[in-house]
mmCIF file of C-alpha atoms and ligand atoms in Angstrom:
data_model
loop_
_atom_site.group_PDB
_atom_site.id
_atom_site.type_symbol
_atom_site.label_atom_id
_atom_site.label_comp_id
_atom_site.label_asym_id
_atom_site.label_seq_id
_atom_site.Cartn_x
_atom_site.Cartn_y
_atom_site.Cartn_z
ATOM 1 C CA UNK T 224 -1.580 8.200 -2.112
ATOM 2 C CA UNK T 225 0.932 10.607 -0.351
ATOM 3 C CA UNK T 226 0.442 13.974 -0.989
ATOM 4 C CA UNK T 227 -0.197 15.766 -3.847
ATOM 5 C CA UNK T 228 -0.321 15.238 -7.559
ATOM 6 C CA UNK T 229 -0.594 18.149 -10.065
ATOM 7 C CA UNK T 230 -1.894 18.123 -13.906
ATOM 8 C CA UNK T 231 0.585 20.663 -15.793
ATOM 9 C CA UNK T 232 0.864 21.724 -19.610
ATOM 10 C CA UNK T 233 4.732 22.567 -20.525
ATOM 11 C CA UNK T 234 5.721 24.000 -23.640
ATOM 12 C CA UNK T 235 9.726 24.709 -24.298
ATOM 13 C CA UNK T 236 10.574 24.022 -20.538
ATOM 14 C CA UNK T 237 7.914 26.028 -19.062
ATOM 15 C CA UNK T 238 4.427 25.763 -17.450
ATOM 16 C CA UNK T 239 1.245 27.505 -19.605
ATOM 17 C CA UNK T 240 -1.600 28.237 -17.887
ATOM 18 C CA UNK T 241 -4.307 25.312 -18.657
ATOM 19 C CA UNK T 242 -7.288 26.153 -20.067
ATOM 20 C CA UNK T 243 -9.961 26.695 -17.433
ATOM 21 C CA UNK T 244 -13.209 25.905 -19.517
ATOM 22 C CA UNK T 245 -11.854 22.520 -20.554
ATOM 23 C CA UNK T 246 -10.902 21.947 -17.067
ATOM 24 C CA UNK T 247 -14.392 22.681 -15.755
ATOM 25 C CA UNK T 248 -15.722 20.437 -18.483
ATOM 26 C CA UNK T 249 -13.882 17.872 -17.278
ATOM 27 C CA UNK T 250 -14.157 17.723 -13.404
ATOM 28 C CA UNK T 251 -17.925 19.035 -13.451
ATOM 29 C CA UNK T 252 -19.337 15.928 -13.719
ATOM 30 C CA UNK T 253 -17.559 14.861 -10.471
ATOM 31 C CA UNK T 254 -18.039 17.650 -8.451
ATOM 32 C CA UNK T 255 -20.552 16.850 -5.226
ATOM 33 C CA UNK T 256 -21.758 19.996 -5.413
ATOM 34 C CA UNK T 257 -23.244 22.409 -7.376
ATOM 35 C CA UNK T 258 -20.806 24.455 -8.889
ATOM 36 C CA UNK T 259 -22.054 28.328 -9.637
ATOM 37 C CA UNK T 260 -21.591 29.528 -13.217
ATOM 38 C CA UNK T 261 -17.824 30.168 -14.377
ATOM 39 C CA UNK T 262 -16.495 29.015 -11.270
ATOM 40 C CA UNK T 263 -13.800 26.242 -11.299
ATOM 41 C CA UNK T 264 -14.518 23.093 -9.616
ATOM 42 C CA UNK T 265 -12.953 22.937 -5.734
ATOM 43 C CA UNK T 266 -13.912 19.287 -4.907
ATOM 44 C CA UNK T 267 -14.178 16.108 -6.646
ATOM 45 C CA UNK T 268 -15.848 12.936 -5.617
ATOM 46 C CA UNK T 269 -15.062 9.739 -7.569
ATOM 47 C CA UNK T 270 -17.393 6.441 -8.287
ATOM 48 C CA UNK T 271 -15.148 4.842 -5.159
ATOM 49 C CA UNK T 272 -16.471 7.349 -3.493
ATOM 50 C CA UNK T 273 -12.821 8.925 -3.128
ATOM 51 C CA UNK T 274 -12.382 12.466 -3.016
ATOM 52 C CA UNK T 275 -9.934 15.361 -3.370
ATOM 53 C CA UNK T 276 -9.758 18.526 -3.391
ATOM 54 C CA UNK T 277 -8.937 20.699 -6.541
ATOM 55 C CA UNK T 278 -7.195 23.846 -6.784
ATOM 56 C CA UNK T 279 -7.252 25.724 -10.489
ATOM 57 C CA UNK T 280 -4.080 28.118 -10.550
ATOM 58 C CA UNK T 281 -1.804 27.863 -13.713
ATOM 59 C CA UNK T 282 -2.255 23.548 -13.320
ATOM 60 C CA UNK T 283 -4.784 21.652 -11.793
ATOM 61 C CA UNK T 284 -3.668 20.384 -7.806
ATOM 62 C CA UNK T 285 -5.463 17.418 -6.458
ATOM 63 C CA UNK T 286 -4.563 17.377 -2.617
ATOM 64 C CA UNK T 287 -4.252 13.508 -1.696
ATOM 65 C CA UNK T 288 -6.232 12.089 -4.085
ATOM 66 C CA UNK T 289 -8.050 8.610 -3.330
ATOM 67 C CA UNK T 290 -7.743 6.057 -6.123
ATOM 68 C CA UNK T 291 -10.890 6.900 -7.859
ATOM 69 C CA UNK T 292 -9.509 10.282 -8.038
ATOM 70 C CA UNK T 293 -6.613 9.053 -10.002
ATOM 71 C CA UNK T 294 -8.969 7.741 -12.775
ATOM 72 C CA UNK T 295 -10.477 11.595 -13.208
ATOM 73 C CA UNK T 296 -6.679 13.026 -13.312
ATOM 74 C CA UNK T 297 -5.880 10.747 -16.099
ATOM 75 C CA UNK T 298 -9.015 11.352 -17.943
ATOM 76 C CA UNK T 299 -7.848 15.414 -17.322
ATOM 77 C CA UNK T 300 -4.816 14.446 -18.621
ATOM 78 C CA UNK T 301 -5.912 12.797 -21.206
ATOM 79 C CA UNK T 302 -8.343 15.020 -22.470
ATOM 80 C CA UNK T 303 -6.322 18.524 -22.277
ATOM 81 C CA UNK T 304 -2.730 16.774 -22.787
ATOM 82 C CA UNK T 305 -0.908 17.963 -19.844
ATOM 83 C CA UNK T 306 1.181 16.202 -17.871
ATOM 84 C CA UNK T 307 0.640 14.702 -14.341
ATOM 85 C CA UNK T 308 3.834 15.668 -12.118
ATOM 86 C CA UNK T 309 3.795 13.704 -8.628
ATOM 87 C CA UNK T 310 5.044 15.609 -5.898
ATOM 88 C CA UNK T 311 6.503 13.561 -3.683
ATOM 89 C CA UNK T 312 8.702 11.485 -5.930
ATOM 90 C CA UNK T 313 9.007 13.980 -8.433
ATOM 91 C CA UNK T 314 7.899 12.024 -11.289
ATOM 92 C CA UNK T 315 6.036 13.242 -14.188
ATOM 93 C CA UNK T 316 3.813 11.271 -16.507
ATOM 94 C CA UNK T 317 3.409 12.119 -19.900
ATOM 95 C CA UNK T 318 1.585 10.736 -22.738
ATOM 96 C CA UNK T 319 4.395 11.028 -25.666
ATOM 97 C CA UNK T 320 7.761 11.276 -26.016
ATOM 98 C CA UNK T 321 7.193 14.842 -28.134
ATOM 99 C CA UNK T 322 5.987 16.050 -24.473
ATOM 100 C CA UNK T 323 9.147 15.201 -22.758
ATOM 101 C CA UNK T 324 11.205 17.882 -24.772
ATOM 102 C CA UNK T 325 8.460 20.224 -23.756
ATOM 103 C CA UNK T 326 9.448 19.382 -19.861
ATOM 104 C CA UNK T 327 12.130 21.316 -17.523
ATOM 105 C CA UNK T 328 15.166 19.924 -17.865
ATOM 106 C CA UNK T 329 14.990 18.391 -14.375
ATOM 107 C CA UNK T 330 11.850 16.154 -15.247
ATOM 108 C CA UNK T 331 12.820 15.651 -18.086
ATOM 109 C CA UNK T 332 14.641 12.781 -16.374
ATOM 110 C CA UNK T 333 12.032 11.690 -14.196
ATOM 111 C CA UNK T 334 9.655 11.553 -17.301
ATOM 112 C CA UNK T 335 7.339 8.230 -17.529
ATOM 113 C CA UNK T 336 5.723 8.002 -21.030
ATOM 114 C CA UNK T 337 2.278 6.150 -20.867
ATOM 115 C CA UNK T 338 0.556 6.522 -24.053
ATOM 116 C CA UNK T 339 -2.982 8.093 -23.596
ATOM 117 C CA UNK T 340 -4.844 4.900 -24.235
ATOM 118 C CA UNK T 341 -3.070 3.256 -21.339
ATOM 119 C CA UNK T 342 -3.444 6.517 -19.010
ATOM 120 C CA UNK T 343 -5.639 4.963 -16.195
ATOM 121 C CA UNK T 344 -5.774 5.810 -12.532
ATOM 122 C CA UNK T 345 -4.666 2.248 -11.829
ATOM 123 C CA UNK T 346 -1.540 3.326 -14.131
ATOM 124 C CA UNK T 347 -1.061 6.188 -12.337
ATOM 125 C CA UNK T 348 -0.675 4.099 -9.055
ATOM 126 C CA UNK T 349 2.113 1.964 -10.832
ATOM 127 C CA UNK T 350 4.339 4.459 -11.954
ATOM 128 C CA UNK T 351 3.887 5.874 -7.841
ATOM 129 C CA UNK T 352 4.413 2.730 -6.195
ATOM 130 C CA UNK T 353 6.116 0.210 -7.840
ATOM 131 C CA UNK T 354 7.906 -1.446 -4.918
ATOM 132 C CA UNK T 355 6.648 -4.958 -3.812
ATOM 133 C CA UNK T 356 3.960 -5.675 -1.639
ATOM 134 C CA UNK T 357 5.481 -4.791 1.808
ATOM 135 C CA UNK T 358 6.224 -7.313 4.114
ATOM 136 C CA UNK T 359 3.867 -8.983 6.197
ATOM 137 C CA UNK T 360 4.642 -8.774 9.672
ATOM 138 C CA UNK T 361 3.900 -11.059 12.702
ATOM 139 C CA UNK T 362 1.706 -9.735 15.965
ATOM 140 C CA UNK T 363 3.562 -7.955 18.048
ATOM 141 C CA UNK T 364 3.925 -9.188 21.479
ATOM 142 C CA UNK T 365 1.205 -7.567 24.482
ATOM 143 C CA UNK T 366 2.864 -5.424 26.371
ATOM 144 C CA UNK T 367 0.306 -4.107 29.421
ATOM 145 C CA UNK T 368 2.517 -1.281 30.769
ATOM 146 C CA UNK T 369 3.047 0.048 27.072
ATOM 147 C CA UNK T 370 0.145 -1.351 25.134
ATOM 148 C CA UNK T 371 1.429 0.568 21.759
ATOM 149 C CA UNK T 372 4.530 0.767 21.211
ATOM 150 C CA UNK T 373 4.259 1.579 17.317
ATOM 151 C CA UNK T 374 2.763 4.378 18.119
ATOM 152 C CA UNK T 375 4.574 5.956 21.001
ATOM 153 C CA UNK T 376 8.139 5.107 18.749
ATOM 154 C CA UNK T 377 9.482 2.413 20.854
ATOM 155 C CA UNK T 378 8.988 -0.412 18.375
ATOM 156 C CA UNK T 379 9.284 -0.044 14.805
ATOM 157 C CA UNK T 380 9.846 -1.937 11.575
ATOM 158 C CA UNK T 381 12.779 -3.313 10.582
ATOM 159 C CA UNK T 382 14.158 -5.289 8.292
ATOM 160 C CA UNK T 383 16.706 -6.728 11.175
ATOM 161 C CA UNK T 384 18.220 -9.674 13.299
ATOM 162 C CA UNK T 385 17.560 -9.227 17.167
ATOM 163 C CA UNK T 386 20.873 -8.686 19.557
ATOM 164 C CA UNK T 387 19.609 -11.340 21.615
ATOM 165 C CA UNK T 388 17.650 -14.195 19.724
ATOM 166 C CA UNK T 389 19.611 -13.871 16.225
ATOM 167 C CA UNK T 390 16.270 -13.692 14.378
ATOM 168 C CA UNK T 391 14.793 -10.984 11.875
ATOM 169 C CA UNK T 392 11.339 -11.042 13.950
ATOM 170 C CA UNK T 393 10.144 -7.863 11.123
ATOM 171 C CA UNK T 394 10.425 -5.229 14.151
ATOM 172 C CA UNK T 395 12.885 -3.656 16.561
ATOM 173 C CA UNK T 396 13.227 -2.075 19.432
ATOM 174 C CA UNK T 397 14.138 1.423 19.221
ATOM 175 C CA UNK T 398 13.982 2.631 23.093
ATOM 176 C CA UNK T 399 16.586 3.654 25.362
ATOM 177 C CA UNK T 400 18.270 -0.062 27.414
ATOM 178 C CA UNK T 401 20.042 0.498 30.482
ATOM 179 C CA UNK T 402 22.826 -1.776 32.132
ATOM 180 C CA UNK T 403 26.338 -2.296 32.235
ATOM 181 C CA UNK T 404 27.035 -4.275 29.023
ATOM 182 C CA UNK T 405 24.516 -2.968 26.072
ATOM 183 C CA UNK T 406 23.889 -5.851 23.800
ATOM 184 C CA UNK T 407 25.558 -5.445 20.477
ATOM 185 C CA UNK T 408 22.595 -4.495 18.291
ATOM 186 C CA UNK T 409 19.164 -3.721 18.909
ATOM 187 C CA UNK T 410 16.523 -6.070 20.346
ATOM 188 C CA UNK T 411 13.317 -7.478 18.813
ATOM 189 C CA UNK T 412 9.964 -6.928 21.148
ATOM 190 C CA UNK T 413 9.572 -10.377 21.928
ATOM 191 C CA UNK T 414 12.913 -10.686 23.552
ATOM 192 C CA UNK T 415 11.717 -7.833 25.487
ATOM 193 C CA UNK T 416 8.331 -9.021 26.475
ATOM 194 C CA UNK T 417 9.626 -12.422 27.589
ATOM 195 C CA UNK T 418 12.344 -11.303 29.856
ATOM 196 C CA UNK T 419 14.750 -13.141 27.519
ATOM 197 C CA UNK T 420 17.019 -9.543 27.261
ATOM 198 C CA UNK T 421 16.868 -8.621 30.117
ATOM 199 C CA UNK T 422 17.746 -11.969 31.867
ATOM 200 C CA UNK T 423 20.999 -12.777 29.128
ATOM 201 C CA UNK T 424 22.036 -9.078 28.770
ATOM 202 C CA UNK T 425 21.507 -7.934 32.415
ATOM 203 C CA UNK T 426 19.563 -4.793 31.228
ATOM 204 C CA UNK T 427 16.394 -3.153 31.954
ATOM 205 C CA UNK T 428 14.029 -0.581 29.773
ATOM 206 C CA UNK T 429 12.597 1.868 32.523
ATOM 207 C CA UNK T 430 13.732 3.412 35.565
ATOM 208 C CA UNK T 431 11.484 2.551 38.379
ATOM 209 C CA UNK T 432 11.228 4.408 42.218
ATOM 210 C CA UNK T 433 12.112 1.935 44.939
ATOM 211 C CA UNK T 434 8.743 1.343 46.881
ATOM 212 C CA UNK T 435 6.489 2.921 44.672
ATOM 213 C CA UNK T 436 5.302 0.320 42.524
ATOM 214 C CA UNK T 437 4.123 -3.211 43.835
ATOM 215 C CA UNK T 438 7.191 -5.668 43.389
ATOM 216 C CA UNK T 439 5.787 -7.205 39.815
ATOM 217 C CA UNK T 440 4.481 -4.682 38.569
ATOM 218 C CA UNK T 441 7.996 -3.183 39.108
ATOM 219 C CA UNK T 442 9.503 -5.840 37.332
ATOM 220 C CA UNK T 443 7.600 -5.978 34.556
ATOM 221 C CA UNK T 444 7.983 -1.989 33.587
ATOM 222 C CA UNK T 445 11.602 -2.448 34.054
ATOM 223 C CA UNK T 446 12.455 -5.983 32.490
ATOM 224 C CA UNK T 447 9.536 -6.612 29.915
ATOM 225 C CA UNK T 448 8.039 -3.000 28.893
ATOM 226 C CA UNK T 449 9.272 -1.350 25.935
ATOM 227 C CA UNK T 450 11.242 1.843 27.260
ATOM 228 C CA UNK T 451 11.101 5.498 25.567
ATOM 229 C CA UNK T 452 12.979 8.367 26.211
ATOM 230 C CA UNK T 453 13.139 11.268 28.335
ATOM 231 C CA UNK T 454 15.458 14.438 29.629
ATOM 232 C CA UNK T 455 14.538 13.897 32.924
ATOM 233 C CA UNK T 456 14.781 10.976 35.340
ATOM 234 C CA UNK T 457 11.278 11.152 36.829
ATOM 235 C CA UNK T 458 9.825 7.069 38.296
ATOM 236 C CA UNK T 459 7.001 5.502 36.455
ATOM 237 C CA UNK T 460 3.398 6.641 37.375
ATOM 238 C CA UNK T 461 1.433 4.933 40.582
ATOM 239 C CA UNK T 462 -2.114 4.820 40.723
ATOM 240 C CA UNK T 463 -4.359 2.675 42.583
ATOM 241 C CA UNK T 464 -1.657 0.509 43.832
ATOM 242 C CA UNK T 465 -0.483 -0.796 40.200
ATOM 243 C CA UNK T 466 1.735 1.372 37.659
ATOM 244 C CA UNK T 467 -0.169 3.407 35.003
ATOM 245 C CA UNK T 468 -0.159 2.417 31.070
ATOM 246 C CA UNK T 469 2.108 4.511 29.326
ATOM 247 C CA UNK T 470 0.233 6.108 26.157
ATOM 248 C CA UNK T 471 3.047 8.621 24.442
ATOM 249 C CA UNK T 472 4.804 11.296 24.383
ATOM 250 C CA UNK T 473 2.176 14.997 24.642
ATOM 251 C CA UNK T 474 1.938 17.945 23.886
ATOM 252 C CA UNK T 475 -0.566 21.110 25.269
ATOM 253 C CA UNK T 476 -2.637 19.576 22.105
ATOM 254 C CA UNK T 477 -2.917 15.895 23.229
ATOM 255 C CA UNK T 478 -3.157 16.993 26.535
ATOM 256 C CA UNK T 479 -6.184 19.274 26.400
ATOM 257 C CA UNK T 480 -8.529 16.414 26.211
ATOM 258 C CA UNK T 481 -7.164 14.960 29.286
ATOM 259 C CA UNK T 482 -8.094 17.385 32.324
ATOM 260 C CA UNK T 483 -7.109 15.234 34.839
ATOM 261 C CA UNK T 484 -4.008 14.873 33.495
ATOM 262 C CA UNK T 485 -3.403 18.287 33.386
ATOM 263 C CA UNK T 486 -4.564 18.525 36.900
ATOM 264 C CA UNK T 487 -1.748 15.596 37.755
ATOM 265 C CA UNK T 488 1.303 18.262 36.071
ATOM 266 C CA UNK T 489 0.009 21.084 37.640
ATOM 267 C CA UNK T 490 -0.438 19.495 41.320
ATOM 268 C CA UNK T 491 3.527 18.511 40.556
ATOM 269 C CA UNK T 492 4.330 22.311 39.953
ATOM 270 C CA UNK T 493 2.699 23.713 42.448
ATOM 271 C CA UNK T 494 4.360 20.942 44.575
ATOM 272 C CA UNK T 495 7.230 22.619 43.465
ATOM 273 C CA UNK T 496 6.194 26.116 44.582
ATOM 274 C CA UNK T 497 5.709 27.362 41.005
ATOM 275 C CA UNK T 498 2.658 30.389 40.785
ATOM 276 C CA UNK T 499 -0.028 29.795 39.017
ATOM 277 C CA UNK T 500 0.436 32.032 36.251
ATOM 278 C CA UNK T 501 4.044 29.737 35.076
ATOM 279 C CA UNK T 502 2.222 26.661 35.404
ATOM 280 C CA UNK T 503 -0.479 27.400 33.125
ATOM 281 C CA UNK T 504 2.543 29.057 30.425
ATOM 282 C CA UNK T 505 4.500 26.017 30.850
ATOM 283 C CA UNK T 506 1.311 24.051 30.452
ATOM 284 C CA UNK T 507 0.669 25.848 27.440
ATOM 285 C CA UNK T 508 4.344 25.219 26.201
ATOM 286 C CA UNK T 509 4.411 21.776 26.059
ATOM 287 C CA UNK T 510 5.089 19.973 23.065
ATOM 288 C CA UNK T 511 5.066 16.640 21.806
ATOM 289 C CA UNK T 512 7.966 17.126 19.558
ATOM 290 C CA UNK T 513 9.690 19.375 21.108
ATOM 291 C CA UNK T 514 10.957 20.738 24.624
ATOM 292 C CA UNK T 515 9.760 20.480 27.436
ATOM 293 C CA UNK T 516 7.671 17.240 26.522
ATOM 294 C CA UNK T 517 4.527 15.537 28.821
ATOM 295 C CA UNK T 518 4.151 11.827 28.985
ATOM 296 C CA UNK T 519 0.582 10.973 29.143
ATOM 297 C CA UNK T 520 -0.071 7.705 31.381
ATOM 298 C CA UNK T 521 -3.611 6.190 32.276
ATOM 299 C CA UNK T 522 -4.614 4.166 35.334
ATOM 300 C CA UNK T 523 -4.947 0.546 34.465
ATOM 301 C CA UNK T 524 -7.133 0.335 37.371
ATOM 302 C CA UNK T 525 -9.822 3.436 37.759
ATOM 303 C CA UNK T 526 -8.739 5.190 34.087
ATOM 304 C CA UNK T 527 -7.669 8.392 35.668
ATOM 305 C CA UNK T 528 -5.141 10.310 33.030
ATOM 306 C CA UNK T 529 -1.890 11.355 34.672
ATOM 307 C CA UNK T 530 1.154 13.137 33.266
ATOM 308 C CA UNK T 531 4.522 13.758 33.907
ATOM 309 C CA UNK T 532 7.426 16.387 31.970
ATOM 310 C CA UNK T 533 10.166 17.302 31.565
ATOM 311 C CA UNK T 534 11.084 21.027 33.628
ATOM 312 C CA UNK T 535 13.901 21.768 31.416
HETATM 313 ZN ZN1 ZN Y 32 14.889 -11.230 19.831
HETATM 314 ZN ZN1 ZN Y 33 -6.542 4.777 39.470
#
């Protein structure tokens, strides 16, 4: 479950504060810890062994409840006959139609009556998702240079028929392709991986220095590695005599872990003839979102971390 879901009473368009007692009645017997006297519960644990937390203010939040959860919002619902409003969609769930002319206007619309015999977690969970099972989706392709592309952005999803083979392979390329005629769509990963695009479009992925890469490896990053993005034109990572696995895009954050490769940036600005005391602010500026950016690379060989940036 996304986000949040909150358990509201509305009377003529408005919210009324819930009672708290019959709130604590309810959730106490799901709450892993002891609760002190008069307090309202904070943290739920269902049978699933599921859990949310619980704020009390005029409604009842649960923050990302589990399924189990679900089963103790409807039974709060049920029992104090307010209605469960989920955040994300908005939708609201009530358990008559009387309570929909007690709703705002605006959710009025978005009201789902389920009567309270039928109010079930498992209910709940239709009324959120109702779209089909998603698609099942084939393995992607390896790719040694770029083992993840899902999670660096370069690959996604899609729905889609590849520029080069004709066929909806479930993902697509989303990187940057280089060359003098750009196919006319995007490309599926498996075009990519076998050289296919690259040979019958004439492009490449990733900019490569001349001599600083052993000849295949070269080729590989270039013709068969999924590409990604940057402001700055910088080659791809050496070390011990092979190029380096590219593992995303980094911020200060996912860098921290990773002293060597902060060691790597700040050999390249002082390099550079920056001082110390910019190197360690720009260090600290980085941001995986945002500008300037650090690519974080391993060895394939010895594991070392390296980085690169962008000096915007
Ligand atoms: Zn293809
Ligand atoms: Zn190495």
């Amino acid at each position: 479950m996304g986000t949040g879901i909150y358990v509201h009473a509305f009377r003529d368009g408005d919210t009324v504060p819930m009672d708290a007692a019959a709130v604590r009645e309810v959730l106490l017997p799901y709450a892993p810890y002891d609760v002190p006297e008069g307090e309202p519960v904070e943290w739920v644990r269902a049978a699933d062994g599921s859990d949310a937390d619980v704020y009390l203010h005029r409604g009842v939040s649960f923050d990302r409840p589990g399924p189990g959860v679900l089963d103790i919002i409807a039974e709060l619902a049920r029992r104090t006959g307010a209605a469960i409003v989920l955040l994300a969609d908005p939708t609201v769930i009530v358990t008559s139609e009387e309570d929909v002319r007690h709703l705002p206007e605006e959710l009025r619309v978005r009201a789902v009556v389920v009567p309270p015999a039928a109010l079930t977690g498992q209910a709940i969970e239709q009324v959120v998702r109702p779209r089909p099972e998603p698609r099942r989706r084939p393995m992607l392709p390896p790719f040694p240079y770029h083992p993840d592309p899902v999670a660096t952005g370069a690959v996604t999803t899609a729905d889609e028929s590849c520029a080069c083979c004709g066929h909806d392979q479930g993902w697509i390329y989303t990187g940057p392709v280089y060359g003098e005629e750009e196919p006319d769509g995007r490309l599926c990963p498996y075009c990519i991986a076998s050289g296919t695009a690259a040979k019958r479009h004439g492009v490449f992925f990733n900019e490569v220095e001349a001599g600083e890469l052993p000849d295949e490896a070269a080729r590989q990053i270039c013709e068969r590695t999924p590409g990604f993005v940057t402001w700055q034109d910088w080659g791809w990572p050496e070390h011990c005599g092979d190029g380096a696995v590219f593992l995303g895009a980094a911020g200060a954050r996912e860098l921290r872990p990773h002293p060597d490769a902060l060691d790597d940036l700040r050999g390249r600005c002082t390099e550079w003839g920056w001082e110390a005391e910019p190197v360690e602010r720009f260090l600290a500026a980085l941001d995986k979102n945002g500008q300037p950016t650090a690519y974080l690379f391993r060895c394939r060989v010895c594991g070392t971390h390296l980085a690169r940036a962008d000096f915007t």
